[in-house]
Every structure is written in structure tokens, then in C-alpha cells.
Amino acid sequence: MKVLVSWLRELVDVPVTPEVLANDLHMAGFEVASVDPQPPSQPPDAVIDFEITANRPDCLSMIGLAREVATKYGTTLRAPRGADLGPADASRLDPLTVTIENPTGCPRYCAAIADVTVGPSPAWLVDRLTAAGIRSISNIVDITNYVLLELGHPLHAFDLDTLAGSALHIRSARAGETLTTLDGQKRALLPEMLVIADRDRAQALAGIMGGGHSEVSAATTTIAIESAWFEPTSIRKTSKRLGLSTEASHRFERGADVAAAGEALARACGLIEQIGGGTVRRGWIDACASVPAPRVVRLAYARVGAVLGADVHVDDIRRILTGLGFVLAGEAVDHTLASVPSWRVDVSRDVDLIEEVARHYGYDRLPATFPALAQVPPRPDARLEQDGELRRLATAAGFSECVTFSFISEKSAREFAPADELVAITNPLSELFAVLRPSLLPGLVDAVAHNRRHGQRDVRLFELGTRFLRGTGESRTLSLAWSGAATSEHWSGRARPADLFDLVGVVDVLGRAMGLTLQVQASVRPWLTPGRTAEVHAVDAGGGARLLGVAGHVQASLTTARDIPAHDDVLVAELDLNAVSDLVTMLGVASAHPLPRFPSIVRDLSILVDESLLAAQVRGTIQAAAPVTLVRVAVFDRYQGKGIVEGKVSVSYRLTFQALDRTLTDAEADAAMATIVDALTKAHGAVRR
Amino acid sequence: MAIADIRTQFTADLASVCTDADQKALRDQYLGRKGGAVAGLMKALGAASPDQRPALGQQINELKQHIETTLDQRLASLSSARRPAGAVDVTLPGRVPAIGRLHPLTQLRSRIEAVFARQGYEILDGPETEDDWHNFEALNMPPEHPARDMQDTLYLSGPWDRPARPVGAVRGGGPSGPRVSGADVPHPATLLRTHTSSMQIRYMESHEPPVRVIAPGRVYRRDNLDLTHTPMFQQVEGLVVGEGVTMADLKGTIIGFLRELFVPDIPVVFRPSFFPYTEPSADVFIGCQRCKGAGCSMCKRTGFIEVLGCGMVHPAVFEAVGYDATHVTGFAFGVGIERLALLMHGVEDIRLFYENDLRFLEQFPL
């Protein structure tokens, strides 16, 4: 809302400069977008552009802001005067008839008739409209716009001679009906849209824009001026549906002043005569289906202090509310009954009045205190605490945290999840953000590619966030991506490239940190390289395995498509934290055991087995065959090549035996080893080397 | 050669001694029994007259001692400069362990959470896909409410009956124990939450007052990606509800928070604003830290920068969750983490936070 200060001064005394005014109203809730000084004058003039919040349609007008000024500075408001139109009739002013067929959409419709000479507007009128950002069209149209700015009430002028039957019907649009609006667009109307029609057809889109056929032109001699009130929701829906927003619709959809319809009509008629634009006929139409009685809101004075935490004096409360147009009834010491002025569509409760008091009292005058703590503060959500721990561990393992978008392109999503698991967005702004991510991996692999393109070869990234799958809903997910070296670059030697076992080791650490026992097995995923894909399971209390996630090499076709060189492996892991949330003991209290008091015995065992035999199977056989004194099994060598038969592999294990209650003898260890070797030979045809 | 000349010559020769062998050669040259310079002098001493002999002998002795002492010192300094077996150049770079970094947005979010956790706020987690009730209606934004335009929403294709994701730790018994309200009926998710206020509704639906929570998390708006906008960003919203909670408490809380986050003397200004879920509402500005209030491009020459929105919880919100608005009052605030991060770190392009370029991420503390 652009306000020409010299125009405002006509409505209220402004005892300050435009700059001070702008700042004071800014601090009263009217954000100032700009202050444009005008040519030097006394007092100084300027155009102040205010951003009016959606709850204050009354301040989309000069009079509304003038009321704020009057309250702010304690000066007097001078409401503009209109013509005396004489008595009103409910439906008829010869030859015009008005019929409200849809009283829900239009509770009040006022009209007057004027015989006019259409021509240019006087300079002052053109200047004021220009300052407000509105183009001058003709004296009649300019006056409707002038009143819209001055009083905030949209008006419309019809060329009365173009209206079939000299009739105005306020009705819903008919099925298939069309209207060419003033902007030249032919618009298809829907039955939920409200129109102003003559006897035969729609002539205006109610509250939004007039029609071309009944537009005021240079040839117009008689006009019907409309000043109505339309139901906000209906205007809003139609405006959105047609993608057509105007000064009129902007005000009606936020809520115009139903009581101001007659006043605005009189003001327009008075201006027509004042500028010599024509003569207004005596009498007017006020078709008023229903105008709500003013709301009365009870305000207990104590409540002002209770909400604001400041001791605002009753005199201040009454002064502010009265200044803004509230009529205060009742002389009780502890409360007042405030009649809400018709233009304040935003006020219906005591807190609304308290806000008015606070705005004009000044937020800066409120004290700054702290709320009392009434109870022991609870711990943060356990999920958030665990997230923090997992982030700490991931960074300690060398991974830097990413934040990628929660929505991705459908193409990327399909590469990493089955199509029927995807949740799409109905109104995405871009194809790139069309589907909720079913996995964090597309974003991470993109981030690896971005870094690779910018010269970073060794990249370790992770993200902790939500993935969205139709089947399982939102799940907290931790994903890792690793490309390049396993060790940092150093002058002492070449860095070793990272492989799957580096990543599985990190997953193992994360799993142990969560208190999980993990099992890894070979698996298949379409986005991971066959033979280099592992499923990670967590063992539950009953010994069952629950899928936690996957780890593997991303398919080369997916990485090369992202400009990652074909020889660069990208290793990824994705863990679904929701799947194991009941098994996680992280942040719980650990119980400690005493250290063993007796020495352990370490024995090495090298065996020759088929290369296809899984390490997990050998380990299982060893553990099953060994006595309880076997406390640790480690693989320390794995060898194929010279001296080893083709198709076989030599694997070396280091076995640690220990008893808690005695020192083990060599004989006991020898016996255990014999049993283990025997079991390995029987189960796998293993040969001890 | 005169004694003084030998001394001068020795000093000159000493300067070129670099190794043990040099030192030994020099020693032979001056102190050698045969042919050494000092030995030569001793020989000549015999030819000197008896009355000169004692004084001359003393001078020769002094010279000999000087040369011996000096050569011993040089030998010691040569051996101390020698690298012992197994010596390394300790100035070569060490092997740096790979340590990753937390994302700057996570670092800032943690700082904000820490400020409020210290003041007794419970930190919440909750669903990112929401239903209309929790995102809009319960927050005093019925369908067709003009304020819905303020937050352009992203909708999901087909409602989604996702499994519940509880909000807030469940507290046992007592006045603040878990409660069940009519609004607990599950609603299918139809949109991406436009603010984390939805978590506050969920929390109030399941907990009696007093309430003191913050709700951090990702939120989504139908905004194009540009220097200052993204379709996804992170928020921290706060909510305090109880008897006697006032707007002055809100002011104190916000001022304390901003002073801790920025600098203790930062100017903080509250200006009336409008949000459907608070009444009265305020926008909060801080003094521009770049120009210290003088006016610059960052603060659009105003000296102030808007950092958050807040207000007293609207009674309609309390009614929606079944709280008695005549007994409790409350305040709420919401702050965008990216916006604060831009201001604090002097970042001019918000997209840098989502590119995940290690060259950017590594500018933030380990």
C-alpha cells in the first residue's frame, strides 16, 4: 500500500516528518518497504510503501492508516464526506433494478446512477493515483479507484445503457457461461463463481474484475456505480481458480468493510460532482440481505497484563482502543465491553484487543523476563541423542556430513528403489524434486560426483536423515559413501584404495556403538555390483536376524552416468535405524566385568580350503567345535598363489583360549585344537598346513 | 712465525673445520709432535736467550692451551651436530588421521539446541510428512485461509497412511502425563510440513501443560532454488505453555538466545507482525553485524536484519488441542537455521549448504 503523505495529511494531522512517520508505523506493525521522497514542499512529502499483513485489510486504505496515525499521535481523524444521495430503496432506482440471487456470496449490494461526461481526470487526481501506483484511465474509472484507495472499498462502474433490461442480478455463474473481462481475456466460468449479470448474461466477475461489454467508455453517458460486499472465501477461490488477482479481489478476499458500502458509494458520487464529471441522480439502491451486528468483545483489564507481562494502565488501554474505533461500553473497573468496528474483520477475541494495545503501547516498552521452570526438564528425544552419537562416530571414522534434499528426481529414485515404493509430490517445482527420496544414496552419490568433478579424489561422506518408502513410511536412515583412498595421502608411501572391507569395518563400529550384534551375508541389489553386495543384519534377542541395511559397490553404470570415472569405485552403505530401534542400547548404562586373572593361550592354525567356502562358515564351524575356553577367533592371513593348489585358499586363524577360573594347560589347548581341526576337516575337507 | 701470527692463522683455519677429519688435520698441523707449529716454537725456544726463555715459554704454553681448548670445543660441537642412528626429519608432515566434519547446519542446530536444552527445553523429533490438521487447521489456518498463501505447500500424490512417529518422550502419570485427545485419530499424510509447528500440535495433543519444547527439523516450501531460497530448509521452533507465561517472558527468552548465539551486546528489536497461530505476533530483528547498524547491502541499508518470528500462542490453537485457554498462556517462536547460518558465517549463496562440496564443508570447525 503506497501512501502519499500529503494525501494522508488531508485525513489526519501528522505531526512528524515522513521518515519518522514511516518508522513509527513500521514499529506499530506496518512494515515499510520503501520511502520515496517527493519534490520539496512544506511540510515535506513522500510516498511510503507499506507491506500490509493479511489480517489488516482495513489498512489497505488511506483512512485505515490515518486511523493508526491518529491513535499513534493523539491527533484527530477527518473522514472524507460524500454526497447526500437521499433515501435508499431495496431494489429499484429507475430504470435500474438490483436482485441478489445469491445472498451468501453477496449479503449487500448498493448502487447509484449518474449522468456523466467521460473525460480526463484533473491533475491532482491523476497525481494521487500515480503516487499510489495506479494508472489514470478516465475520470469515472479514476474515481472508483480513488475511493478504493481512500476508503479501501472497491467500486465498479457499469455503462448503464449496455445492461440488458437495465437489470443487475448477483448470481452464480451458469454452466458453460463465459465472460470477457476488462483485460480482454475470455474466461470460462464455473457455477461456484459469483457474477454480476444483466437480464441476459454475466457482465462482471463479482469483486474481481468488470466485463468488457459493460465497460465505461468515452461514449458512456449514464453509469450505474456498484458498491457491494462479497463473501471473502468465494472471491478467494475464484481469484485463485482463474489466476486473476486485482486490487478489488485483494481487498474482498481479506475482508472489506460491509458497513462502508453506502459511504463509499456516496463518496464516489460526491467526487463525480466535485470534479465536474457529471450529475448524480437522487436516491440509491441498498439491497441488503443481511449485515451482521457488530461483535462485542469482553476485555478484562487484568488479562492485558497477564498476556503481555507489562503493567499497562487502564487509561492507555481505553485511549488506544477508542482511537482505533472501538466503542467501549460499561464503566466497570475491571473490564470493558468493546464493540468491534465493522472494518476490523480480524478482531473477535480479547487477545486481538490485547494485540492492539501492545502495538500502540510499544513492544519495546515490554519488559524482558524468563518463564519459570515448573518441572524437571526431560531428556531430549532418544532418537535425537542417538543421531548425535552416530554423527560423532561417523566423523571420527573420517566421514563428513552432507545435507541433501529430501526430494529427488523420479529417475534417480527408481535407480535406488522399486517404483511401487515411491511417494511422489503432486506439485513439484521441478522434475529434480519430484519424488520423496526412498534412499539417501542418490543424494550421496551425487555429492561424491560433485566433489570428484571439483578435484577431490578421496571422498568420505555420510548423511543421517529420513527416507520415505510407501511400505515402511518415514525411517531414520544413516548412509555412507566412500571413494578413493582408505588412508590419507602421505609422503611415506602410496595410499591404499578403499575397499568393501573398509566400509564393512565402519559399519561394524557403528553397529557395536548401537549395541547391536551384526551379521553380514552376500546379497543382491539392483543398484549394487553383483558379488560385491552385502546385507547387514542385527541379531535380535531370540537369535533371529533382522535386516539393518546393505553395503556394497555402486554399479558402475550409475557412477559413470554421474561423471565419476569408471575406474573409481564408490562404496556405499545404508542402515535403516528404525528397523532396529528396539534393539539399540546406545546411551544406556554399561555394566563392567572384572579383567581375567589367568593368562590366555594363543594358537595359530593355517588350513587349506576351497576358495568358495565362506569365511563365516569356517568361523561357525570353529566356534561350534571349540570348548567355551575359545574367546577369540581372528583371521590374520589369507593367501592364494604360488604353492597353493588352484581353486584352494590358505587361511590362517589366530585362536585365543582362556578360562576365568584357572590357568589353561598346553594339553587343554592341544586337545581343543585337535577337535577344531577334526571338525574343519569333516565339515569342509580342510587340510591343516 | 711469531706466536701472535700463529694464533691469528689458527683462528682463520678453524673457520673451515666442518668434519671430524678436518679437526684432526688441524690438530696435527698445530699440535703434532713432529712438524706441528707449536712443536716448531718449542724447538726455537732452545735458541732463545735464557732471560727471554721463561716468558716466551709461558706464551707458547698459553697458545698450546688455547688451541687445545678451542679444538676440543669444536670437536664437541661437531659431534653434537651429527645425526644419531635412526634419526628422522621431524619437520616432515605427520600422518593426519581422517576425521570428518559435521555439516555447518548441524553444528548451528546443535548450538541452538544446547542453548535451549540448558534452559530446560525438551527437544522433539517428529514426522516430516503431515496431514492438513497438524500443519494448518489446528494452527488456526482453516481451509481457504489467506495465510496459507504465506507458505506455499508441497502436496503428496495420494494420501499416505504412514506408520505413526511419536512426538516427544512419553512421560508417566501425574499432571504432565500422557493424554489422549480426539485429535489423536490418525490422519493420512497429504503434504510435506511447511513448518515444525506441526510437532508442537502433536506434542500438545499428547501432553498436558506445562510445556517447554523445541522442535528442530526439515521443512518444505514450494520455493525455487536461488541465492536465498530453497524448497527445503531447517527450522527450530519453540513452545512454552503454562500458567502465567507472558510476552515479556518471550522477549527475555529471545533476547537471551540471540545474545548467546551472536554477541552479548547485539541490539534486538521486536516489531508487531501477523501469524495466524499467534496473537500478539512479532517479527524480531537484530542489529546488522556487518555494518554495526550503519546500513549496508546485507541489511538493505536499514541497519537491522529480520531473524525470526514469534508471538503469544493463539487461543484457537489451545482449543484445537484441548487446552483451557482461560488458564494457560504460552509463547512460540520459529527460526530458520539456514538464515542464521548465512548471517553468522557471511555466506551469500544458500545453495552452498546443499552442494556438500568438501572445500566448503572443511571451512567449518572439526
Coordinates of N, CA and C in Angstrom, one line a residue, chain A residues 35-123:
Chain A
V35 N 10.7 4.3 1.3 CA 10.2 5.7 1.5 C 10.8 6.5 0.3
D36 N 9.9 7.0 -0.6 CA 10.4 7.8 -1.7 C 10.1 9.2 -1.5
P37 N 11.1 10.1 -1.3 CA 10.8 11.5 -1.1 C 10.2 12.1 -2.4
Q38 N 9.3 13.1 -2.1 CA 8.7 13.8 -3.2 C 9.4 15.1 -3.4
P39 N 9.1 15.9 -4.5 CA 9.7 17.2 -4.6 C 9.5 18.0 -3.4
P40 N 10.5 18.9 -3.1 CA 10.5 19.6 -1.8 C 9.2 20.4 -1.6
S41 N 8.6 20.4 -0.4 CA 7.4 21.1 -0.1 C 7.4 21.3 1.4
Q42 N 6.5 22.1 1.8 CA 6.3 22.3 3.3 C 4.9 22.1 3.7
P43 N 4.6 21.1 4.6 CA 5.6 20.1 5.1 C 6.1 19.2 4.1
P44 N 7.2 18.5 4.4 CA 7.8 17.6 3.4 C 6.9 16.4 3.1
D45 N 7.0 16.0 1.8 CA 6.1 14.9 1.3 C 6.9 13.7 0.9
A46 N 6.3 12.6 0.9 CA 6.9 11.3 0.5 C 5.9 10.3 0.2
V47 N 6.3 9.3 -0.6 CA 5.4 8.1 -0.8 C 6.0 7.0 0.1
I48 N 5.3 6.5 1.0 CA 5.7 5.4 1.9 C 5.0 4.1 1.4
D49 N 5.8 3.1 1.1 CA 5.2 1.8 0.7 C 5.2 0.9 1.9
F50 N 3.9 0.6 2.3 CA 3.8 -0.3 3.5 C 3.4 -1.7 3.0
E51 N 4.0 -2.7 3.7 CA 3.5 -4.1 3.5 C 2.4 -4.3 4.5
I52 N 1.2 -4.6 4.0 CA 0.1 -4.7 4.9 C -0.1 -6.2 5.1
T53 N -0.1 -6.7 6.4 CA -0.3 -8.1 6.7 C -1.7 -8.5 6.3
A54 N -1.9 -9.9 6.1 CA -3.1 -10.4 5.6 C -4.3 -10.2 6.5
N55 N -4.0 -9.9 7.8 CA -5.1 -9.7 8.8 C -5.7 -8.3 8.8
R56 N -5.0 -7.4 8.1 CA -5.4 -6.0 8.2 C -5.9 -5.4 6.9
P57 N -7.0 -5.9 6.3 CA -7.5 -5.3 5.0 C -7.9 -3.9 5.2
D58 N -8.3 -3.5 6.5 CA -8.7 -2.1 6.7 C -7.6 -1.1 6.4
C59 N -6.4 -1.6 6.5 CA -5.2 -0.7 6.3 C -4.7 -0.8 4.8
L60 N -5.5 -1.4 4.0 CA -5.3 -1.3 2.5 C -6.0 0.0 2.1
S61 N -6.0 1.0 2.9 CA -6.7 2.3 2.6 C -6.0 3.4 3.3
M62 N -6.2 4.6 2.8 CA -5.7 5.8 3.4 C -6.4 6.0 4.8
I63 N -7.7 5.8 4.8 CA -8.4 6.1 6.1 C -8.0 5.1 7.2
G64 N -7.7 3.9 6.8 CA -7.2 2.9 7.8 C -5.9 3.3 8.4
L65 N -5.0 3.7 7.6 CA -3.7 4.1 8.1 C -3.8 5.4 8.8
A66 N -4.7 6.3 8.4 CA -4.9 7.6 9.1 C -5.4 7.3 10.5
R67 N -6.2 6.3 10.7 CA -6.7 5.9 12.0 C -5.6 5.5 12.9
E68 N -4.6 4.8 12.3 CA -3.4 4.3 13.1 C -2.6 5.6 13.5
V69 N -2.5 6.5 12.5 CA -1.7 7.7 12.8 C -2.4 8.5 13.9
A70 N -3.7 8.7 13.8 CA -4.5 9.4 14.9 C -4.3 8.8 16.2
T71 N -4.3 7.5 16.3 CA -4.1 6.8 17.6 C -2.6 6.9 18.1
K72 N -1.7 6.8 17.1 CA -0.3 6.9 17.5 C 0.0 8.3 18.1
Y73 N -0.4 9.4 17.4 CA 0.0 10.7 17.9 C -1.1 11.5 18.6
G74 N -2.3 10.8 18.8 CA -3.4 11.5 19.5 C -3.9 12.7 18.8
T75 N -3.9 12.6 17.4 CA -4.4 13.7 16.6 C -5.8 13.3 16.1
T76 N -6.5 14.2 15.4 CA -7.9 14.0 15.0 C -8.0 13.4 13.6
L77 N -8.9 12.5 13.5 CA -9.2 11.9 12.2 C -10.3 12.7 11.5
R78 N -10.1 13.0 10.2 CA -11.1 13.7 9.4 C -11.6 12.8 8.3
A79 N -12.7 12.2 8.5 CA -13.3 11.2 7.5 C -13.8 12.1 6.3
P80 N -13.5 11.6 5.1 CA -14.0 12.4 3.9 C -15.5 12.4 3.8
R81 N -16.1 13.4 3.3 CA -17.5 13.5 3.2 C -18.0 13.1 1.8
G82 N -19.1 12.5 1.7 CA -19.7 12.1 0.4 C -20.9 12.9 0.1
A83 N -21.5 12.6 -1.0 CA -22.8 13.3 -1.4 C -23.9 12.8 -0.6
D84 N -24.9 13.6 -0.5 CA -26.2 13.2 0.1 C -27.0 12.6 -1.0
L85 N -27.2 11.2 -0.9 CA -27.9 10.6 -2.0 C -29.4 10.5 -1.8
G86 N -29.9 10.9 -0.6 CA -31.3 10.8 -0.4 C -31.7 9.4 0.1
P87 N -33.0 9.1 0.1 CA -33.4 7.8 0.6 C -33.0 6.7 -0.3
A88 N -32.8 5.5 0.4 CA -32.5 4.3 -0.4 C -33.6 3.4 -0.6
D89 N -33.6 2.6 -1.7 CA -34.6 1.6 -1.9 C -33.9 0.3 -2.0
A90 N -34.7 -0.8 -1.6 CA -34.0 -2.1 -1.5 C -33.7 -2.7 -2.9
S91 N -34.3 -2.3 -3.9 CA -34.0 -3.0 -5.2 C -34.2 -2.1 -6.4
R92 N -34.7 -0.9 -6.3 CA -35.1 -0.2 -7.5 C -34.7 1.3 -7.5
L93 N -34.1 1.7 -8.6 CA -33.8 3.2 -8.8 C -33.9 3.3 -10.3
D94 N -35.1 3.9 -10.8 CA -35.4 3.9 -12.2 C -34.2 4.3 -13.1
P95 N -33.9 3.6 -14.1 CA -34.6 2.4 -14.6 C -33.9 1.1 -14.0
L96 N -32.9 1.3 -13.1 CA -32.1 0.1 -12.6 C -32.8 -0.7 -11.6
T97 N -32.7 -2.0 -11.8 CA -33.2 -2.9 -10.7 C -32.0 -3.8 -10.3
V98 N -32.0 -4.1 -9.0 CA -30.9 -5.0 -8.4 C -31.6 -6.2 -7.7
T99 N -31.1 -7.4 -8.1 CA -31.7 -8.6 -7.4 C -30.5 -9.4 -6.9
I100 N -30.5 -9.7 -5.6 CA -29.5 -10.6 -5.1 C -30.0 -12.0 -5.1
E101 N -29.5 -12.8 -6.0 CA -30.0 -14.2 -6.1 C -29.1 -15.1 -5.2
N102 N -27.9 -14.7 -4.9 CA -27.0 -15.5 -4.0 C -26.6 -14.6 -2.8
P103 N -27.5 -14.6 -1.8 CA -27.2 -13.8 -0.6 C -26.0 -14.3 0.2
T104 N -25.7 -15.5 0.0 CA -24.5 -16.0 0.8 C -23.2 -15.3 0.2
G105 N -23.2 -15.3 -1.1 CA -22.0 -14.8 -1.8 C -22.0 -13.2 -1.7
C106 N -23.2 -12.6 -1.7 CA -23.3 -11.2 -1.7 C -24.4 -10.7 -0.7
P107 N -24.0 -10.5 0.5 CA -25.0 -10.0 1.5 C -25.5 -8.6 1.3
R108 N -24.7 -7.8 0.6 CA -25.1 -6.4 0.5 C -24.6 -5.9 -0.9
Y109 N -25.5 -5.2 -1.6 CA -25.2 -4.6 -2.9 C -25.9 -3.2 -3.0
C110 N -25.0 -2.2 -3.1 CA -25.5 -0.8 -3.2 C -25.2 -0.3 -4.6
A111 N -26.1 0.6 -5.1 CA -25.9 1.1 -6.4 C -26.5 2.5 -6.5
A112 N -25.9 3.4 -7.3 CA -26.4 4.7 -7.6 C -26.3 4.9 -9.1
I113 N -26.9 6.0 -9.6 CA -26.9 6.3 -11.1 C -26.4 7.7 -11.2
A114 N -25.5 7.9 -12.2 CA -25.0 9.2 -12.5 C -25.0 9.5 -14.0
D115 N -25.4 10.7 -14.4 CA -25.3 11.1 -15.8 C -23.9 11.8 -16.0
V116 N -23.1 11.2 -16.8 CA -21.7 11.7 -16.8 C -21.2 12.1 -18.2
T117 N -20.1 12.9 -18.1 CA -19.3 13.1 -19.3 C -17.9 12.5 -19.1
V118 N -17.7 11.4 -19.8 CA -16.4 10.8 -19.6 C -15.3 11.6 -20.2
G119 N -14.2 11.8 -19.5 CA -13.1 12.6 -20.0 C -11.9 12.4 -19.1
P120 N -10.9 13.2 -19.3 CA -9.7 13.0 -18.4 C -10.0 13.5 -17.0
S121 N -9.1 13.0 -16.1 CA -9.3 13.5 -14.7 C -8.5 14.7 -14.5
P122 N -8.8 15.5 -13.5 CA -8.0 16.7 -13.1 C -6.6 16.2 -12.6
A123 N -5.6 17.1 -12.7 CA -4.2 16.8 -12.4 C -4.1 16.2 -11.0

